[in-house]
JSON list of C-alpha atoms and ligand atoms in Angstrom, two decimals:
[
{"chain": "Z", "resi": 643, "resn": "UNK", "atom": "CA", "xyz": [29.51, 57.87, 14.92]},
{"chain": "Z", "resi": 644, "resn": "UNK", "atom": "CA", "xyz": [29.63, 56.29, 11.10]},
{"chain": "Z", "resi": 645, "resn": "UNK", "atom": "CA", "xyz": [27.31, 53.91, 11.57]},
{"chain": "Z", "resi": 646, "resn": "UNK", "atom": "CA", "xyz": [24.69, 56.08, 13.20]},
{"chain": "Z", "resi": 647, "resn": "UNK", "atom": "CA", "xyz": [25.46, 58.48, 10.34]},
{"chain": "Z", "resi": 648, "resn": "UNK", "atom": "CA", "xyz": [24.63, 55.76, 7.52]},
{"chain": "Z", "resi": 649, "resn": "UNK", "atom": "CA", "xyz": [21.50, 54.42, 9.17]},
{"chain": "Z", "resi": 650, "resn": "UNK", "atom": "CA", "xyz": [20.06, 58.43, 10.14]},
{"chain": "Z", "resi": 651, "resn": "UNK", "atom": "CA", "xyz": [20.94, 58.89, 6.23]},
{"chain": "Z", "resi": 652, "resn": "UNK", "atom": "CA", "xyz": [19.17, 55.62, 5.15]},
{"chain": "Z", "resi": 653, "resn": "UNK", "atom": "CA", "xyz": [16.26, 54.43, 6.49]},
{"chain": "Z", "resi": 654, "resn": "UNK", "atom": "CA", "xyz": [15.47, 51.91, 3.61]},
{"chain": "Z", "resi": 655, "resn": "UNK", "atom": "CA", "xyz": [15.30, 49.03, 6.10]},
{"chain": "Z", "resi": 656, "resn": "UNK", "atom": "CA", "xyz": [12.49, 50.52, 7.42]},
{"chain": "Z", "resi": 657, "resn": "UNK", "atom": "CA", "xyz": [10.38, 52.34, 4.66]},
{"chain": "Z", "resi": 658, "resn": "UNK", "atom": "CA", "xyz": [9.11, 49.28, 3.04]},
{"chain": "Z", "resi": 659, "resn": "UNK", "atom": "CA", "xyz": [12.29, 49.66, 0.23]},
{"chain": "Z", "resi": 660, "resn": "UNK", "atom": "CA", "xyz": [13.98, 46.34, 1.34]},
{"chain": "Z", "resi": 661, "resn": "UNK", "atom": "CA", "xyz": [11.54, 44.55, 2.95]},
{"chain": "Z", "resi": 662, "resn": "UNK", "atom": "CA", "xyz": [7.29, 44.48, 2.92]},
{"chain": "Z", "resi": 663, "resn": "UNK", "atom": "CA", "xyz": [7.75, 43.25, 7.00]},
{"chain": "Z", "resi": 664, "resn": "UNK", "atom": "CA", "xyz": [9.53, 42.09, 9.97]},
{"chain": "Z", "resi": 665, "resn": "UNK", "atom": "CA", "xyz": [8.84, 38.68, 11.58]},
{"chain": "Z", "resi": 666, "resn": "UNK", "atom": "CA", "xyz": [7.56, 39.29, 15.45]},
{"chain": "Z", "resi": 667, "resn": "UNK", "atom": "CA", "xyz": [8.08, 36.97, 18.27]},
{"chain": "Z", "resi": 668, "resn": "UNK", "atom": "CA", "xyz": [4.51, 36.13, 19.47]},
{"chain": "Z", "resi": 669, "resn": "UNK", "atom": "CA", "xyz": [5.59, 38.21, 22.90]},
{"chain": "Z", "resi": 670, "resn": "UNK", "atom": "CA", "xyz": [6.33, 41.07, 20.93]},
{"chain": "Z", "resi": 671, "resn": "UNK", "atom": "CA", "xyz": [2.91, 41.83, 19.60]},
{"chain": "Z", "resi": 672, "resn": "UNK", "atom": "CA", "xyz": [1.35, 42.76, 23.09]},
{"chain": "Z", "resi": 673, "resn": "UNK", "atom": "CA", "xyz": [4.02, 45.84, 23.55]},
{"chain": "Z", "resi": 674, "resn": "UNK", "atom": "CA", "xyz": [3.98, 47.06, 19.83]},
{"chain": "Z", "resi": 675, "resn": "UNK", "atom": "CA", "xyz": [0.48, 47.72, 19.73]},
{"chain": "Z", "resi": 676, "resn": "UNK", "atom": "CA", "xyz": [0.75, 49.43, 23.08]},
{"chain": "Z", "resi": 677, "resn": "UNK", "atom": "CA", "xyz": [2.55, 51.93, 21.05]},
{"chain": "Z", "resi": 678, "resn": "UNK", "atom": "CA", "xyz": [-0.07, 52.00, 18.81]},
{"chain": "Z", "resi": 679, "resn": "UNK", "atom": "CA", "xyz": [1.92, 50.43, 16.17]},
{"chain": "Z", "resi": 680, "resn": "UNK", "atom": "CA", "xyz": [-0.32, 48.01, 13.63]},
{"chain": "Z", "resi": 681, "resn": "UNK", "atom": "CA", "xyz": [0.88, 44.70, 14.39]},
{"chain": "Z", "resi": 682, "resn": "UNK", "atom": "CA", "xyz": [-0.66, 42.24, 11.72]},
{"chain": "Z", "resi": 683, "resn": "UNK", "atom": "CA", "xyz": [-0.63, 38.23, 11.32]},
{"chain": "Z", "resi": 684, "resn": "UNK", "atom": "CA", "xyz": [0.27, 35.80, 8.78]},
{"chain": "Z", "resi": 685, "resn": "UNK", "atom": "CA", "xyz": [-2.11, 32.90, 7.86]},
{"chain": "Z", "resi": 686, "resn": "UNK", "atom": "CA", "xyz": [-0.31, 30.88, 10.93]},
{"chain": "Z", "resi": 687, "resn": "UNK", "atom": "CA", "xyz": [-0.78, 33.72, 13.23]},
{"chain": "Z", "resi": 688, "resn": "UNK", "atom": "CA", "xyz": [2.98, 34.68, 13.23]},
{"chain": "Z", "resi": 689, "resn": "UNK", "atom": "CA", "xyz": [2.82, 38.02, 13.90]},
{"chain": "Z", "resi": 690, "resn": "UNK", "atom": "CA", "xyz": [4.41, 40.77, 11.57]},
{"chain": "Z", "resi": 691, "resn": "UNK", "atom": "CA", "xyz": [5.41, 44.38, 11.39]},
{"chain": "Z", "resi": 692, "resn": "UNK", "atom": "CA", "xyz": [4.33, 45.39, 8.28]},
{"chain": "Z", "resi": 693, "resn": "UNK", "atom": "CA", "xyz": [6.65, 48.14, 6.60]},
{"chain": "Z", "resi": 694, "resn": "UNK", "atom": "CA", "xyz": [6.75, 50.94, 5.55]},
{"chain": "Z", "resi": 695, "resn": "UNK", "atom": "CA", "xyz": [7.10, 50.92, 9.62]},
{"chain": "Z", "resi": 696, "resn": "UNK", "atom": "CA", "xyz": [4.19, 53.21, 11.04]},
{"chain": "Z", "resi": 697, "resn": "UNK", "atom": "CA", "xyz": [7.32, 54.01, 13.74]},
{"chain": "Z", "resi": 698, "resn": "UNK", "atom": "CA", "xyz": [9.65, 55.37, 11.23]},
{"chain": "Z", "resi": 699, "resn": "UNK", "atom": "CA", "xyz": [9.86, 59.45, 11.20]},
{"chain": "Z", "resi": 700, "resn": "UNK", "atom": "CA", "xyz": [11.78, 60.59, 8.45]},
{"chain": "Z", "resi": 701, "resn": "UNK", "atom": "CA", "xyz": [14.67, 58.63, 8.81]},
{"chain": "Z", "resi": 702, "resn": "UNK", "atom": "CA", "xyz": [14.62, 57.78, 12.48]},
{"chain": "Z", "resi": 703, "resn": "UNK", "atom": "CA", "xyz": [12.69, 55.02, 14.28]},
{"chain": "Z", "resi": 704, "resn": "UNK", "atom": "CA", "xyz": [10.78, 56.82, 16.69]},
{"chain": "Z", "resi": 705, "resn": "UNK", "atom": "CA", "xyz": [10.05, 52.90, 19.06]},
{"chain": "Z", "resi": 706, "resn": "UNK", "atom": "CA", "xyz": [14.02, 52.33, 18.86]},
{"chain": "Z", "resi": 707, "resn": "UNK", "atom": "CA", "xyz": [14.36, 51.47, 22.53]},
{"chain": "Z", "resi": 708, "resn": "UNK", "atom": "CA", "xyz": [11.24, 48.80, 22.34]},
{"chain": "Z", "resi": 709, "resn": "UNK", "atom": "CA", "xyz": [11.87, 47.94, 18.56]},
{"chain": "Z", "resi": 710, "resn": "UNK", "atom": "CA", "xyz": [11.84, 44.04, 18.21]},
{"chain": "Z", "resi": 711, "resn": "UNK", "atom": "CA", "xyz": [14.67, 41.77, 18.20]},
{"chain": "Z", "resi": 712, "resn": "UNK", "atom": "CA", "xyz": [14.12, 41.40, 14.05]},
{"chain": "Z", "resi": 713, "resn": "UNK", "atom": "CA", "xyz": [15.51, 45.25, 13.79]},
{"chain": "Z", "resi": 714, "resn": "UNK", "atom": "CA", "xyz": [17.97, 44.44, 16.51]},
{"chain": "Z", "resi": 715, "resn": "UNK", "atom": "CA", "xyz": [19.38, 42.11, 14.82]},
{"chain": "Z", "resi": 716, "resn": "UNK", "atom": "CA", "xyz": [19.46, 43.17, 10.91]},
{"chain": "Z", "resi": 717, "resn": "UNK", "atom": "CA", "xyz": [22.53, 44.82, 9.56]},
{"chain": "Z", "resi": 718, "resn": "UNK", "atom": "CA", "xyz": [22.51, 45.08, 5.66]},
{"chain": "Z", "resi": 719, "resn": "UNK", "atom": "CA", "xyz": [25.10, 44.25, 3.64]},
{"chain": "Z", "resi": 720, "resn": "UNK", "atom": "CA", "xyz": [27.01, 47.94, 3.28]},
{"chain": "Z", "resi": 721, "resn": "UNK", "atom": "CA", "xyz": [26.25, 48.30, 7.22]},
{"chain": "Z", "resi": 722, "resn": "UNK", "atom": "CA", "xyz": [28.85, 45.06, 7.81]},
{"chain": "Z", "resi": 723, "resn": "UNK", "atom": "CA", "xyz": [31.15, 46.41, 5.08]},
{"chain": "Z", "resi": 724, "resn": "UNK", "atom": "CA", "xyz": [31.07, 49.99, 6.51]},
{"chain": "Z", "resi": 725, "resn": "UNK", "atom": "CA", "xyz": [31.88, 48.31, 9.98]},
{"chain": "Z", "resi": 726, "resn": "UNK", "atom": "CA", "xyz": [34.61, 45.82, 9.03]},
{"chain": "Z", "resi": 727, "resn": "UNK", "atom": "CA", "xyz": [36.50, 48.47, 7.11]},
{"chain": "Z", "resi": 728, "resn": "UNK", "atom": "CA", "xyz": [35.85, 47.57, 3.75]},
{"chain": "Z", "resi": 729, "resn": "UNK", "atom": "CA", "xyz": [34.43, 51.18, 2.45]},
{"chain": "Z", "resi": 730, "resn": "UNK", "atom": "CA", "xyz": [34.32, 54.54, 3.96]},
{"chain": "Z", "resi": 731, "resn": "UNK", "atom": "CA", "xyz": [31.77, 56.59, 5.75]},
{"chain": "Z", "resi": 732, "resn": "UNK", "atom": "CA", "xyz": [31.83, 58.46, 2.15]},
{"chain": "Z", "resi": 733, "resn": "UNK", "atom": "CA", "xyz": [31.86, 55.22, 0.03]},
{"chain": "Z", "resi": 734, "resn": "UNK", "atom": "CA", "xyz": [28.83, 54.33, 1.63]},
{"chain": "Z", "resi": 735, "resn": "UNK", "atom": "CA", "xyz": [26.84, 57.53, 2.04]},
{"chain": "Z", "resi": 736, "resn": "UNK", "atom": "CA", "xyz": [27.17, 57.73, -1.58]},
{"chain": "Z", "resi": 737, "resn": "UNK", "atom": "CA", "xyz": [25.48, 54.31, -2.22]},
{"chain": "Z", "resi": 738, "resn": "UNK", "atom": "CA", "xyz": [22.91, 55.00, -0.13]},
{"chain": "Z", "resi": 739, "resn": "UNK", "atom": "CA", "xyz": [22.28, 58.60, -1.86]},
{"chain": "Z", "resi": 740, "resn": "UNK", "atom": "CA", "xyz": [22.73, 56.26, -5.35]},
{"chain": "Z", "resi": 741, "resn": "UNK", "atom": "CA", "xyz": [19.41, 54.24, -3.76]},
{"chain": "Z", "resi": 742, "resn": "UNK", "atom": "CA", "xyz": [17.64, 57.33, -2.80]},
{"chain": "Z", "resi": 743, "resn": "UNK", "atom": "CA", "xyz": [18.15, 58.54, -6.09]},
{"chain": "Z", "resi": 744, "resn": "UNK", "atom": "CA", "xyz": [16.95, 55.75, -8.01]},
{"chain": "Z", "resi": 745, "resn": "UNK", "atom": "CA", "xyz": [14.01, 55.74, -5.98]},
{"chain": "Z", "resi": 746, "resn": "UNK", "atom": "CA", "xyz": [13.12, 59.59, -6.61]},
{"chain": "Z", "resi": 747, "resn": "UNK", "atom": "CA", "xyz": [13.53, 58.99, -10.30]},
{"chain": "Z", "resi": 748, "resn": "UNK", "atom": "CA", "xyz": [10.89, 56.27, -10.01]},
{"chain": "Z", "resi": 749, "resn": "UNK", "atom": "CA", "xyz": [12.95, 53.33, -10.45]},
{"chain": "Z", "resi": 750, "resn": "UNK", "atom": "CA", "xyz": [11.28, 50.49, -9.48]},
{"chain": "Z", "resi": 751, "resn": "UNK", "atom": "CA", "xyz": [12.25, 47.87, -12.00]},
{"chain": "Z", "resi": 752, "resn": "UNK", "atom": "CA", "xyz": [15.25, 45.36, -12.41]},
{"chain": "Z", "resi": 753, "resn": "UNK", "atom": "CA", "xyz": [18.39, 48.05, -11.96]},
{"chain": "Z", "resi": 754, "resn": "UNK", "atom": "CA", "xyz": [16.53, 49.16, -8.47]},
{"chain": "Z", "resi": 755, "resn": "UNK", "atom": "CA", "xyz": [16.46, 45.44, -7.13]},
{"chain": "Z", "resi": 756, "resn": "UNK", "atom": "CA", "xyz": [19.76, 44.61, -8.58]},
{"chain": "Z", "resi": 757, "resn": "UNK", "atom": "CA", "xyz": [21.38, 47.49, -6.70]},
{"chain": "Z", "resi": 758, "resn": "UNK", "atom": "CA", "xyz": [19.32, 47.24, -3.53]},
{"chain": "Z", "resi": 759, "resn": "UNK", "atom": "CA", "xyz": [20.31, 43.32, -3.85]},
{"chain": "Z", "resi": 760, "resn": "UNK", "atom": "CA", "xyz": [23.66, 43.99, -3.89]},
{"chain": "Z", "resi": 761, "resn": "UNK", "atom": "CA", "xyz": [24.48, 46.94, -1.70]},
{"chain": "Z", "resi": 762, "resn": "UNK", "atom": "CA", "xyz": [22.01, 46.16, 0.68]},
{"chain": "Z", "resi": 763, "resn": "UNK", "atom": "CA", "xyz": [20.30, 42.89, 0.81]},
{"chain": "Z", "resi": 764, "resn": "UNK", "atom": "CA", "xyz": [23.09, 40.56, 0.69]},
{"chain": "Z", "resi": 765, "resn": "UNK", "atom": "CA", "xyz": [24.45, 40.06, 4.30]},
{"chain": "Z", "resi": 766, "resn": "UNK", "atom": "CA", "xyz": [27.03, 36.37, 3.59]},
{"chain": "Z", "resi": 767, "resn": "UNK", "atom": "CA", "xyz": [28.60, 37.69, 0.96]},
{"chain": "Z", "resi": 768, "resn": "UNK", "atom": "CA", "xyz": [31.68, 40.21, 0.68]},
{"chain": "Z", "resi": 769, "resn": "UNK", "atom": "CA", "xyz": [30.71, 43.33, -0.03]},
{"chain": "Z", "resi": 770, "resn": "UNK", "atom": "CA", "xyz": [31.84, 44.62, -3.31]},
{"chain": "Z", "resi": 771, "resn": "UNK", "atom": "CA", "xyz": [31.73, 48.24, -4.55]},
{"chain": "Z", "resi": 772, "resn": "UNK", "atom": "CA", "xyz": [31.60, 47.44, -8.49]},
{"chain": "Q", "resi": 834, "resn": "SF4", "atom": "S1", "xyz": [10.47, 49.39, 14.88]},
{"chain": "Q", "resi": 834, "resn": "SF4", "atom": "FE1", "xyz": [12.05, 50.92, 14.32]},
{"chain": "Q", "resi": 834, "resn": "SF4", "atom": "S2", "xyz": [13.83, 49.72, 13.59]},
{"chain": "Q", "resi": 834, "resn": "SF4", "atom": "FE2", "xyz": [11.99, 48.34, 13.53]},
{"chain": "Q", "resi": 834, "resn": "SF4", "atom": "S3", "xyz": [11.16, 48.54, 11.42]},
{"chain": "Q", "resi": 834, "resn": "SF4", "atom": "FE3", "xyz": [10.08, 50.06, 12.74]},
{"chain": "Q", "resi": 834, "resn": "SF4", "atom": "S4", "xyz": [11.29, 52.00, 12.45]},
{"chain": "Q", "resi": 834, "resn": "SF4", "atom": "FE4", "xyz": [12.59, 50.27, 11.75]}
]
């Protein structure tokens, strides 16, 4: 399936690219850290999954049946605009290659944030390819 395809190719939700952690419902702490994953807390005591995610394997998330409602619920900005038609299965697997690429060439300045901001970051906007 396309989406599955994107995310399996991805992963940049989950290696600490896009985000530094996911926000945790105080009930979800308990069962993480059954898993052994390292649940931390902000000054308030909100607990967070820190990222890069210590459940992500490669690509996949290895806790995706127990992962929190936070990862339920995100879809990036070239995830809606793969799912509502707007590019192809190819369109996008080549943006997220473009990412990957950046990031193996040790990109980590303004053009890395600008294209991570707009191909993946921005979720109430319309997706735009140029
Ligand atoms: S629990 Fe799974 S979906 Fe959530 S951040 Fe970790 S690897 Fe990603």
């Amino acid at each position: 399936m396309s989406l599955s395809t994107l995310c399996l190719r991805c992963g940049l939700c989950c290696d600490g690219t896009l985000f530094t952690h996911v926000p945790l419902r105080r009930t979800e702490a308990g069962p993480l850290k059954a898993l052994g994953l390292p649940v931390k807390e902000r000054e308030d005591g909100t607990p967070i999954l820190p990222q890069r995610c210590a459940a992500l394997e490669g690509k996949t998330c290895t806790a995706y049946a127990q992962r929190p409602e936070g990862c339920r619920r995100y879809h990036c900005h070239l995830f809606s605009a793969l799912s509502e038609g707007e590019v192809s299965l190819e369109e996008a697997l080549a943006v997220v290659d473009g990412a990957h690429a950046l990031l193996a060439g040790g990109e980590r300045g303004p053009e890395l944030d600008d294209y991570l901001d707009k191909h993946f970051r921005g979720r109430h906007r319309r997706y735009t390819a140029q």
